[in-house]
Amino acid sequence: MVFDTVIRNATVGTAADVFAADIAISGGVITALGRSLGPARRDIDAAGRYVLPGGIDTHCHLDQPMRGGVTLADDFLSGCISAAHGGTTTVVPFACQLQGQSVRAAVEDYHRRAKDKPVIDYAFHLIISDPTERVLRDELPALIREGYTSFKIYMTYETLRLSDRQIIAVLAVARGEGALVMVHAENADCITWLTEELEKAGRTAPYYHAASRPLAVEREGTHRAITMSEIVDVPILLVHVSGAEAVEQIRWAQGRGLRIFAETCPQYLVLTAEHLDAPGFEGAKFICSPPPRDAASQEAVWNGLATGVFATFSSDHAPFRFDDPAGKKRHGDGAPFTKVPNGVPGLETRLPILFSEGVNKGRIDLATFVALTATNPAKLYGLYPRKGTLAVGSDADLVIWDSDRDVTITNDLLHHNCDYTPYEGMRVRGWPALVLSRGEVVVDEGKLTAEPGQGHFLKCERPVPAKPPKGMEPGSE
Ligand code: URP
Ligand code: ZN
Ligand code: ZN
C-alpha cells in the first residue's frame, strides 16, 4: 500500500505524550503512526522538528456584523489565511444574533459571509443577544441539533447583554440540549457607573478604559455566572479571563466540583494596562474587554494555564484597524475610550506567543500547549477526535514547528487585514514551518499554498450530555 503522504522522523506531540514516529496520511486523514512506515507519493522530512495537531482557535471574530459604522478588518478569507500562517487549522467564529433578529437568520447570513472563502476548516458558535420565547423554545434546540452546539452570552455591552433571568433561561436550554454556553463575565452596571465618574473627571483617554473595568468587575461577573451555572446545573465556559481575582473564583468553583471551564488569551499574558497609556492615541490599539491587567494577574493566568484551571487558550481576535474611520478611529483620533471599538487582533500570533513564552521558557510543557490550543477546544466544542489530536482516523491537520526560529513580530510579517499588531517588536522563538489541513499543505515556510474555499464547514457534536429539566430528573420527586 502506498500512502498519500508520510511525514518522517517526526517528534510527535499530543496532549498526552511526546514520541518519535512517522505519520502516514491518506484521503486527508491519518492512517498510521509508527516507525519506518512504507512508501508514499510524497515524503516530508520532519527530523529535529515537533509535529503537533493544528491549532483550533475557538474564540475569534470574523466578518461579524457590527453596529455604529465600525467593521471588522478580517473576513473569512483574510482571517483564515492569517490563522493558517500562525499554525491554526480550524477556527470557530461567531454567528451573532442582533436584537430583533432570528438566530437562524444570523446563521444563514454568516454562511453567506463564509462562502468560498476559508482556506482552513471552520465551525460556528452562536451569540444569543435576544433570547425570546421563540428562540429558546424552537430556534436554539433545532440549531443545536444541526451542529451549532455552543453559544456565547454577554453580561455587558448595551446591545448584547442579557439579564440574569435571561441568562438562566439560556442555560436551561443548554442543559436540556447538551450545549455549551460561553460567558463574557463583567458587571455592566459597575462599568457604567465607573465610566460616568471617569467622564465627569475628564478622564477619557484610552488608559482609563482599564480603570472603567477593574478586577472586581470581572470577579463579580465570574462569580455570578458560576452561581447561575451551579443553580441550573449545567457546565459553562468563561471566556477571555484576564484577572487574578477571576482566576481565583474559577479555581474555587472547580475545587467545589462544579463544571466550570475557562479560556484565556495572549493579551492577558504579555500586555498590561500600561500599554493603554501609550503616547497620543496609541493606547487605543490595546483597548479590549476585559482589559490587559498587571504583572500579578499575568502571573496568576500563567499559573492557571500550568495547573489546569484553564482548558483553552484562544485569540479573541477582534480586529479593528487603527488608522481607519471604520476602526479604532471611528470617532476620530483622540476620541474618548467609550467610543473606541473593543478588541485586538491575534489569530496569527496566538500559537507562537504561547509556544515561545510558555513552552520555550519552561512555564508549560508541550503536552499542555497541545491540550490548550487544540485537544481541549476540540473536546469542549464537539469536534474531537476528528480534530485536535494526531491519531489514526483523525483529520490530518498538523503543524511542523521550527522551535528554534527567532522571529520579531511586526505587522508587515502578518497576514491579517489589520494595520497594526499589539505585539509589534516582540521577539518570539518558535514558528510554524509547514501547516497541513486534511493532508494538504496550506502554508509552506510562510507561503500560502491553499485556495480560497478549500476549508470545510464543520457541524459540532453536542459537547455535554443533555439532561432533563431541573426538578424532572429521575428520583427528584
Ligand atoms: O474586547 C473584546 N474582547 N472584543 C471582542 C468581543 C468580545 O467581547 O469577545
Ligand atoms: Zn467577550
Ligand atoms: Zn471575543
Coordinates of C-alpha atoms and ligand atoms in Angstrom, one line a residue:
M1 CA 0.0 0.0 0.0
V2 CA 1.3 3.5 -0.9
F3 CA 0.2 6.3 1.4
D4 CA -0.6 9.8 0.0
T5 CA 2.0 11.4 2.3
V6 CA 4.3 10.3 5.1
I7 CA 5.9 12.7 7.5
R8 CA 9.0 11.0 8.5
N9 CA 11.3 11.2 11.6
A10 CA 8.8 13.5 13.5
T11 CA 8.8 14.2 17.2
V12 CA 5.1 13.9 17.6
G13 CA 3.4 15.9 20.4
T14 CA -0.1 15.2 21.7
A15 CA -1.9 16.3 24.8
A16 CA -0.6 13.1 26.4
D17 CA 2.8 12.2 25.1
V18 CA 5.8 13.2 23.0
F19 CA 7.2 10.4 20.9
A20 CA 9.2 9.6 17.8
A21 CA 7.1 8.4 14.8
D22 CA 6.3 8.7 11.2
I23 CA 2.8 9.9 10.3
A24 CA 1.0 8.4 7.3
I25 CA -1.8 10.3 5.6
S26 CA -4.3 9.0 3.0
G27 CA -7.5 10.6 1.9
G28 CA -6.9 13.6 4.2
V29 CA -6.9 11.5 7.4
I30 CA -4.1 10.0 9.5
T31 CA -3.9 6.3 8.6
A32 CA -0.8 5.1 10.5
L33 CA 1.6 6.2 13.2
G34 CA 4.8 4.2 13.5
R35 CA 8.4 3.7 12.7
S36 CA 9.7 3.3 9.2
L37 CA 6.3 3.5 7.5
G38 CA 6.1 2.2 3.9
P39 CA 6.2 4.2 0.7
A40 CA 4.3 7.4 0.0
R41 CA 3.6 9.5 -3.1
R42 CA 5.1 12.4 -1.0
D43 CA 7.6 12.3 1.8
I44 CA 8.1 15.2 4.2
D45 CA 11.1 15.0 6.4
A46 CA 10.5 16.4 9.9
A47 CA 13.8 15.4 11.5
G48 CA 14.5 17.5 14.5
R49 CA 11.1 19.1 14.5
Y50 CA 8.0 18.8 16.5
V51 CA 4.8 17.8 14.7
L52 CA 1.7 18.9 16.6
P53 CA -2.0 19.0 15.9
G54 CA -3.1 22.1 14.1
G55 CA -4.3 24.8 16.4
I56 CA -8.0 25.3 16.9
D57 CA -9.0 28.8 17.7
T58 CA -12.4 28.7 19.3
H59 CA -12.7 32.4 20.0
C60 CA -12.3 34.7 17.0
H61 CA -14.5 37.3 15.3
L62 CA -14.5 37.3 11.5
D63 CA -16.8 39.4 9.3
Q64 CA -19.2 39.7 12.2
P65 CA -21.8 42.4 11.5
M66 CA -21.2 45.4 13.8
R67 CA -23.3 48.4 14.7
G68 CA -22.3 52.1 14.6
G69 CA -20.3 52.2 11.4
V70 CA -17.5 50.0 12.5
T71 CA -16.3 46.9 10.6
L72 CA -14.0 44.1 11.5
A73 CA -10.9 44.1 9.4
D74 CA -10.9 40.4 8.6
D75 CA -13.4 38.3 6.7
F76 CA -13.2 34.5 6.3
L77 CA -10.5 34.8 3.7
S78 CA -8.0 37.1 5.3
G79 CA -8.8 35.8 8.8
C80 CA -8.3 32.1 7.8
I81 CA -5.1 32.9 5.8
S82 CA -3.7 34.7 8.8
A83 CA -4.7 31.8 11.2
A84 CA -3.1 29.2 8.9
H85 CA 0.2 31.2 8.8
G86 CA 0.2 31.0 12.6
G87 CA -0.4 27.2 12.7
T88 CA -4.2 27.2 13.2
T89 CA -6.1 24.8 11.1
T90 CA -9.6 25.2 12.5
V91 CA -11.4 28.4 13.5
V92 CA -14.8 28.8 15.3
P93 CA -16.0 32.4 15.0
F94 CA -19.4 33.7 16.0
A95 CA -22.7 33.9 14.2
C96 CA -24.2 36.8 16.1
Q97 CA -27.9 37.3 16.6
L98 CA -28.7 41.0 16.5
Q99 CA -31.5 42.1 18.7
G100 CA -34.8 41.5 17.0
Q101 CA -33.2 39.1 14.6
S102 CA -33.9 35.4 14.4
V103 CA -30.8 33.3 15.3
R104 CA -31.4 31.2 12.1
A105 CA -31.2 34.4 10.0
A106 CA -27.9 35.2 11.7
V107 CA -26.6 31.7 10.9
E108 CA -27.7 31.9 7.3
D109 CA -26.1 35.3 6.9
Y110 CA -22.9 34.0 8.4
H111 CA -22.8 31.1 6.0
R112 CA -23.2 33.6 3.1
R113 CA -20.3 35.6 4.5
A114 CA -18.1 32.5 4.7
K115 CA -19.0 31.0 1.3
D116 CA -16.0 30.2 -0.9
K117 CA -13.5 32.0 1.4
P118 CA -12.0 29.8 4.2
V119 CA -8.7 28.1 3.5
I120 CA -9.0 26.0 6.7
D121 CA -11.9 24.3 8.3
Y122 CA -14.4 26.2 10.4
A123 CA -17.5 25.8 12.6
F124 CA -19.8 28.4 14.1
H125 CA -20.6 29.4 17.7
L126 CA -23.8 31.4 18.1
I127 CA -24.1 34.7 20.1
I128 CA -27.6 35.0 21.7
S129 CA -28.5 38.6 22.3
D130 CA -32.3 38.3 22.2
P131 CA -33.5 35.1 23.9
T132 CA -37.2 35.4 23.0
E133 CA -39.6 32.6 23.8
R134 CA -39.4 31.5 20.2
V135 CA -35.6 31.5 20.2
L136 CA -35.5 29.4 23.4
R137 CA -38.2 27.0 22.6
D138 CA -37.7 26.5 18.8
E139 CA -34.7 28.0 17.3
L140 CA -31.9 27.1 19.7
P141 CA -32.9 23.4 20.2
A142 CA -33.2 23.0 16.4
L143 CA -29.8 24.7 15.7
I144 CA -28.1 22.7 18.4
R145 CA -29.3 19.5 16.7
E146 CA -28.0 20.8 13.4
G147 CA -24.4 21.2 14.7
Y148 CA -24.3 24.7 16.3
T149 CA -23.7 23.4 19.8
S150 CA -22.1 26.3 21.6
F151 CA -23.2 29.9 22.2
K152 CA -21.8 33.0 23.8
I153 CA -23.8 35.3 26.0
Y154 CA -22.7 38.7 27.4
M155 CA -23.2 40.2 30.8
T156 CA -22.1 43.6 29.4
Y157 CA -22.4 45.8 26.2
E158 CA -25.7 47.6 25.8
T159 CA -26.8 45.8 22.7
L160 CA -25.7 42.3 23.7
R161 CA -26.1 42.0 27.4
L162 CA -28.6 39.6 29.0
S163 CA -30.3 40.0 32.4
D164 CA -29.6 37.3 34.9
R165 CA -33.1 35.9 34.3
Q166 CA -32.4 35.7 30.6
I167 CA -29.0 34.0 31.3
I168 CA -30.7 31.4 33.4
A169 CA -33.2 30.7 30.6
V170 CA -30.4 30.2 28.1
L171 CA -28.5 28.0 30.5
A172 CA -31.6 25.9 30.9
V173 CA -31.9 25.3 27.1
A174 CA -28.2 24.3 27.1
R175 CA -28.8 21.9 29.9
G176 CA -31.7 20.3 28.1
E177 CA -29.9 20.0 24.7
G178 CA -26.3 19.3 25.8
A179 CA -24.9 22.6 24.5
L180 CA -22.0 24.6 26.0
V181 CA -22.6 28.3 27.0
M182 CA -19.6 30.7 26.8
V183 CA -19.9 33.6 29.1
H184 CA -18.4 37.1 28.8
A185 CA -18.4 37.9 32.5
E186 CA -18.3 41.6 33.6
N187 CA -20.6 43.6 35.7
A188 CA -22.3 46.0 33.3
D189 CA -23.8 48.4 35.9
C190 CA -20.5 48.8 37.7
I191 CA -18.8 49.6 34.3
T192 CA -21.5 52.1 33.5
W193 CA -21.1 53.9 36.9
L194 CA -17.3 53.9 36.8
T195 CA -17.4 55.2 33.2
E196 CA -19.7 58.1 34.2
E197 CA -17.4 59.0 37.1
L198 CA -14.4 58.9 34.8
E199 CA -16.2 61.1 32.2
K200 CA -17.1 63.6 34.9
A201 CA -13.5 63.8 35.9
G202 CA -12.4 64.3 32.2
R203 CA -10.6 61.0 32.3
T204 CA -11.4 59.7 28.9
A205 CA -8.0 58.8 27.4
P206 CA -7.5 55.1 26.3
Y207 CA -5.7 54.4 29.6
Y208 CA -9.0 54.9 31.6
H209 CA -10.7 52.0 29.7
A210 CA -8.8 49.8 32.2
A211 CA -10.0 51.9 35.1
S212 CA -13.6 51.5 34.0
R213 CA -13.4 47.7 34.2
P214 CA -11.2 46.8 37.2
L215 CA -10.6 43.3 38.5
A216 CA -13.6 43.3 40.8
V217 CA -15.9 43.9 37.8
E218 CA -14.7 40.7 36.2
R219 CA -14.5 38.9 39.5
E220 CA -18.2 39.6 40.3
G221 CA -19.4 38.7 36.9
T222 CA -17.4 35.5 37.0
H223 CA -18.9 34.5 40.4
R224 CA -22.4 35.3 39.3
A225 CA -22.0 33.2 36.2
I226 CA -20.7 30.4 38.3
T227 CA -23.6 30.6 40.6
M228 CA -26.1 30.5 37.8
S229 CA -24.3 27.5 36.3
E230 CA -24.5 25.8 39.6
I231 CA -28.2 26.6 40.1
V232 CA -29.2 25.4 36.6
D233 CA -26.6 22.5 36.9
V234 CA -25.0 22.9 33.6
P235 CA -21.4 23.5 32.6
I236 CA -20.3 26.9 31.3
L237 CA -17.1 28.2 29.9
L238 CA -15.8 31.6 31.0
V239 CA -14.2 33.3 28.0
H240 CA -11.2 35.7 27.9
V241 CA -10.4 35.5 31.6
S242 CA -7.9 38.3 32.4
G243 CA -7.5 39.0 36.1
A244 CA -6.1 37.2 39.2
E245 CA -9.4 37.6 41.0
A246 CA -11.4 35.9 38.3
V247 CA -8.9 33.1 38.2
E248 CA -9.4 32.7 42.0
Q249 CA -13.1 32.4 41.5
I250 CA -12.8 29.8 38.8
R251 CA -10.3 27.8 40.9
W252 CA -12.7 27.9 43.8
A253 CA -15.6 26.7 41.7
Q254 CA -13.6 23.9 40.2
G255 CA -12.4 22.9 43.7
R256 CA -16.1 22.5 44.7
G257 CA -16.6 20.1 41.8
L258 CA -18.5 22.5 39.6
R259 CA -18.1 22.0 35.8
I260 CA -16.6 25.4 35.1
F261 CA -14.3 25.7 32.2
A262 CA -12.2 28.7 31.4
E263 CA -10.3 30.3 28.5
T264 CA -7.6 32.9 28.4
C265 CA -5.8 34.7 25.6
P266 CA -2.3 36.1 24.7
Q267 CA -3.2 39.7 25.5
Y268 CA -3.5 38.7 29.2
L269 CA -0.1 37.1 29.3
V270 CA 2.1 39.7 27.6
L271 CA 0.2 43.0 27.7
T272 CA -0.6 45.1 30.8
A273 CA -2.8 48.2 31.4
E274 CA 0.3 50.3 30.9
H275 CA 0.1 49.6 27.2
L276 CA -3.1 51.6 27.2
D277 CA -1.1 54.5 28.4
A278 CA 1.0 54.7 25.2
P279 CA 1.6 58.3 23.9
G280 CA -1.2 60.1 22.0
F281 CA -4.0 57.8 20.9
E282 CA -1.7 54.7 20.5
G283 CA -3.2 53.2 23.7
A284 CA -6.4 52.7 21.7
K285 CA -4.7 49.8 19.9
F286 CA -4.8 47.8 23.2
I287 CA -8.4 48.5 24.2
C288 CA -10.2 45.2 24.6
S289 CA -12.5 43.9 27.3
P290 CA -11.6 42.7 29.8
P291 CA -8.6 44.9 29.6
P292 CA -5.0 43.8 30.0
R293 CA -4.1 43.9 33.7
D294 CA -0.8 43.9 35.7
A295 CA 2.1 41.6 36.4
A296 CA 0.3 39.9 39.3
S297 CA -2.6 39.0 37.0
Q298 CA -0.2 37.8 34.3
E299 CA 1.4 35.5 36.9
A300 CA -2.0 34.2 38.0
V301 CA -3.0 33.5 34.5
W302 CA 0.2 31.6 33.8
N303 CA -0.3 29.6 36.9
G304 CA -3.8 28.8 35.8
L305 CA -2.5 27.6 32.4
A306 CA 0.1 25.4 34.1
T307 CA -2.2 23.9 36.7
G308 CA -5.3 23.1 34.6
V309 CA -7.6 26.0 35.7
F310 CA -7.7 27.0 32.0
A311 CA -9.0 24.5 29.5
T312 CA -8.4 26.6 26.4
F313 CA -6.2 29.3 25.0
S314 CA -7.8 31.4 22.2
S315 CA -7.0 34.6 20.5
D316 CA -10.3 36.6 20.9
H317 CA -9.2 38.0 17.5
A318 CA -11.4 41.1 17.2
P319 CA -9.5 43.1 14.5
F320 CA -10.3 46.8 14.2
R321 CA -8.0 48.8 12.0
F322 CA -6.3 51.6 13.9
D323 CA -5.9 54.4 11.4
D324 CA -9.4 53.9 10.0
P325 CA -12.8 55.7 10.4
A326 CA -14.4 52.2 10.4
G327 CA -12.0 51.0 13.1
K328 CA -10.4 52.4 16.3
K329 CA -10.7 56.0 15.0
R330 CA -14.4 55.7 14.3
H331 CA -14.9 58.8 16.3
G332 CA -11.6 60.4 15.4
D333 CA -8.1 60.5 16.7
G334 CA -8.3 61.2 20.5
A335 CA -11.9 60.0 20.9
P336 CA -12.9 59.1 24.4
F337 CA -12.3 55.4 25.3
T338 CA -16.0 54.8 25.4
K339 CA -16.2 55.4 21.6
V340 CA -13.3 53.1 20.7
P341 CA -14.3 49.6 19.5
N342 CA -13.1 46.9 21.8
G343 CA -10.8 44.2 20.6
V344 CA -7.3 43.3 19.4
P345 CA -6.1 41.2 16.6
G346 CA -4.2 38.0 17.3
L347 CA -5.2 34.9 15.3
E348 CA -1.7 34.5 13.7
T349 CA 0.4 35.3 16.8
R350 CA -1.6 33.1 19.3
L351 CA 0.4 29.9 19.0
P352 CA 3.9 31.5 18.5
I353 CA 3.4 33.6 21.7
L354 CA 2.3 30.6 23.8
F355 CA 4.9 28.4 22.4
S356 CA 7.7 30.9 22.9
E357 CA 6.6 32.4 26.3
G358 CA 5.2 29.1 27.6
V359 CA 7.0 26.0 26.2
N360 CA 10.3 27.6 25.3
K361 CA 10.5 29.4 28.6
G362 CA 9.5 26.3 30.6
R363 CA 6.3 27.7 32.0
I364 CA 4.2 24.9 30.5
D365 CA 5.2 21.6 28.9
L366 CA 4.5 20.7 25.3
A367 CA 1.5 18.4 26.2
T368 CA -0.1 21.3 28.0
F369 CA 0.4 23.5 24.9
V370 CA -1.3 21.0 22.7
A371 CA -4.1 20.4 25.2
L372 CA -4.8 24.2 25.5
T373 CA -4.6 25.1 21.8
A374 CA -6.0 22.0 20.1
T375 CA -7.2 19.0 22.0
N376 CA -9.3 20.6 24.7
P377 CA -11.0 23.1 22.3
A378 CA -11.9 20.1 20.1
K379 CA -13.3 18.2 23.0
L380 CA -15.2 21.2 24.5
Y381 CA -16.9 22.1 21.3
G382 CA -17.7 18.7 19.9
L383 CA -15.0 18.4 17.2
Y384 CA -12.9 15.6 18.9
P385 CA -11.4 13.2 17.7
R386 CA -11.9 14.4 14.2
K387 CA -9.9 17.5 15.2
G388 CA -7.5 18.3 17.9
T389 CA -5.2 15.3 18.0
L390 CA -2.8 13.2 16.0
A391 CA -4.4 9.7 16.0
V392 CA -5.3 7.2 13.4
G393 CA -8.7 8.3 11.9
S394 CA -8.3 11.9 12.8
D395 CA -8.1 14.6 10.1
A396 CA -4.5 15.2 9.1
D397 CA -4.5 18.8 10.4
L398 CA -0.9 19.3 11.7
V399 CA 1.9 21.7 12.0
I400 CA 5.6 21.1 11.7
W401 CA 7.2 23.5 14.2
D402 CA 10.6 25.1 13.9
S403 CA 11.0 25.5 17.6
D404 CA 14.3 27.4 17.3
R405 CA 13.3 30.0 14.8
D406 CA 13.7 33.5 16.2
V407 CA 11.1 35.9 14.9
T408 CA 10.5 39.6 15.7
I409 CA 6.7 40.1 15.3
T410 CA 5.9 43.1 13.1
N411 CA 2.7 43.9 11.4
D412 CA 4.4 43.5 8.0
L413 CA 5.1 39.9 8.7
L414 CA 1.4 39.1 9.4
H415 CA -1.4 38.2 7.0
H416 CA -4.4 39.7 8.7
N417 CA -6.1 42.8 7.3
C418 CA -5.4 44.9 10.3
D419 CA -3.0 47.8 10.1
Y420 CA -1.3 47.0 13.4
T421 CA -0.5 44.3 15.8
P422 CA -0.4 44.8 19.6
Y423 CA 2.7 42.7 19.7
E424 CA 4.8 44.9 17.4
G425 CA 8.5 44.4 18.1
M426 CA 8.0 41.3 20.4
R427 CA 10.6 38.6 19.9
V428 CA 9.4 35.0 19.9
R429 CA 11.3 31.8 19.4
G430 CA 9.3 29.1 17.6
W431 CA 7.2 29.5 14.4
P432 CA 5.2 27.1 12.2
A433 CA 7.3 25.9 9.2
L434 CA 4.7 23.7 7.4
V435 CA 0.9 23.6 8.0
L436 CA -1.3 20.9 6.7
S437 CA -5.1 20.9 6.6
R438 CA -6.7 17.5 5.9
G439 CA -3.4 16.3 4.5
E440 CA -2.9 19.2 2.1
V441 CA -0.1 21.7 2.7
V442 CA -1.7 25.1 3.3
V443 CA 1.3 27.1 4.3
D444 CA 4.9 26.2 3.4
E445 CA 7.6 28.3 5.0
G446 CA 5.4 31.4 5.1
K447 CA 4.0 30.9 1.6
L448 CA 0.3 30.2 1.2
T449 CA -0.4 27.2 -0.9
A450 CA -4.2 26.9 -0.3
E451 CA -7.1 28.0 -2.4
P452 CA -10.0 30.1 -1.1
G453 CA -13.0 28.0 -0.2
Q454 CA -10.9 24.9 0.4
G455 CA -11.9 24.9 4.1
H456 CA -14.9 22.7 5.1
F457 CA -17.7 23.7 7.4
L458 CA -17.9 21.5 10.5
K459 CA -21.0 20.5 12.3
C460 CA -20.2 20.2 16.0
E461 CA -21.4 17.3 18.2
R462 CA -23.1 18.1 21.5
P463 CA -20.2 18.6 23.9
V464 CA -22.1 17.6 27.1
P465 CA -24.8 15.1 27.9
A466 CA -28.3 16.6 27.7
K467 CA -30.3 16.5 31.0
P468 CA -34.0 16.6 31.7
P469 CA -35.3 19.9 33.1
K470 CA -34.4 20.8 36.7
G471 CA -36.9 19.0 39.0
M472 CA -37.7 16.4 36.5
E473 CA -34.6 14.2 36.8
P474 CA -35.3 10.6 37.8
G475 CA -35.6 10.4 41.6
S476 CA -36.0 14.1 42.1
E477 CA -39.7 14.0 43.1
Ligands
URP1 O1 -12.8 43.4 23.5 C1 -13.1 42.4 23.1 N1 -12.9 41.2 23.7 N2 -13.8 42.4 21.9 C2 -14.3 41.3 21.3 C3 -15.7 40.9 21.7 C4 -15.7 40.1 23.0 O2 -16.3 40.5 23.9 O3 -15.1 39.0 23.0
ZN2 ZN -16.4 38.8 25.1
ZN3 ZN -14.5 37.9 21.6

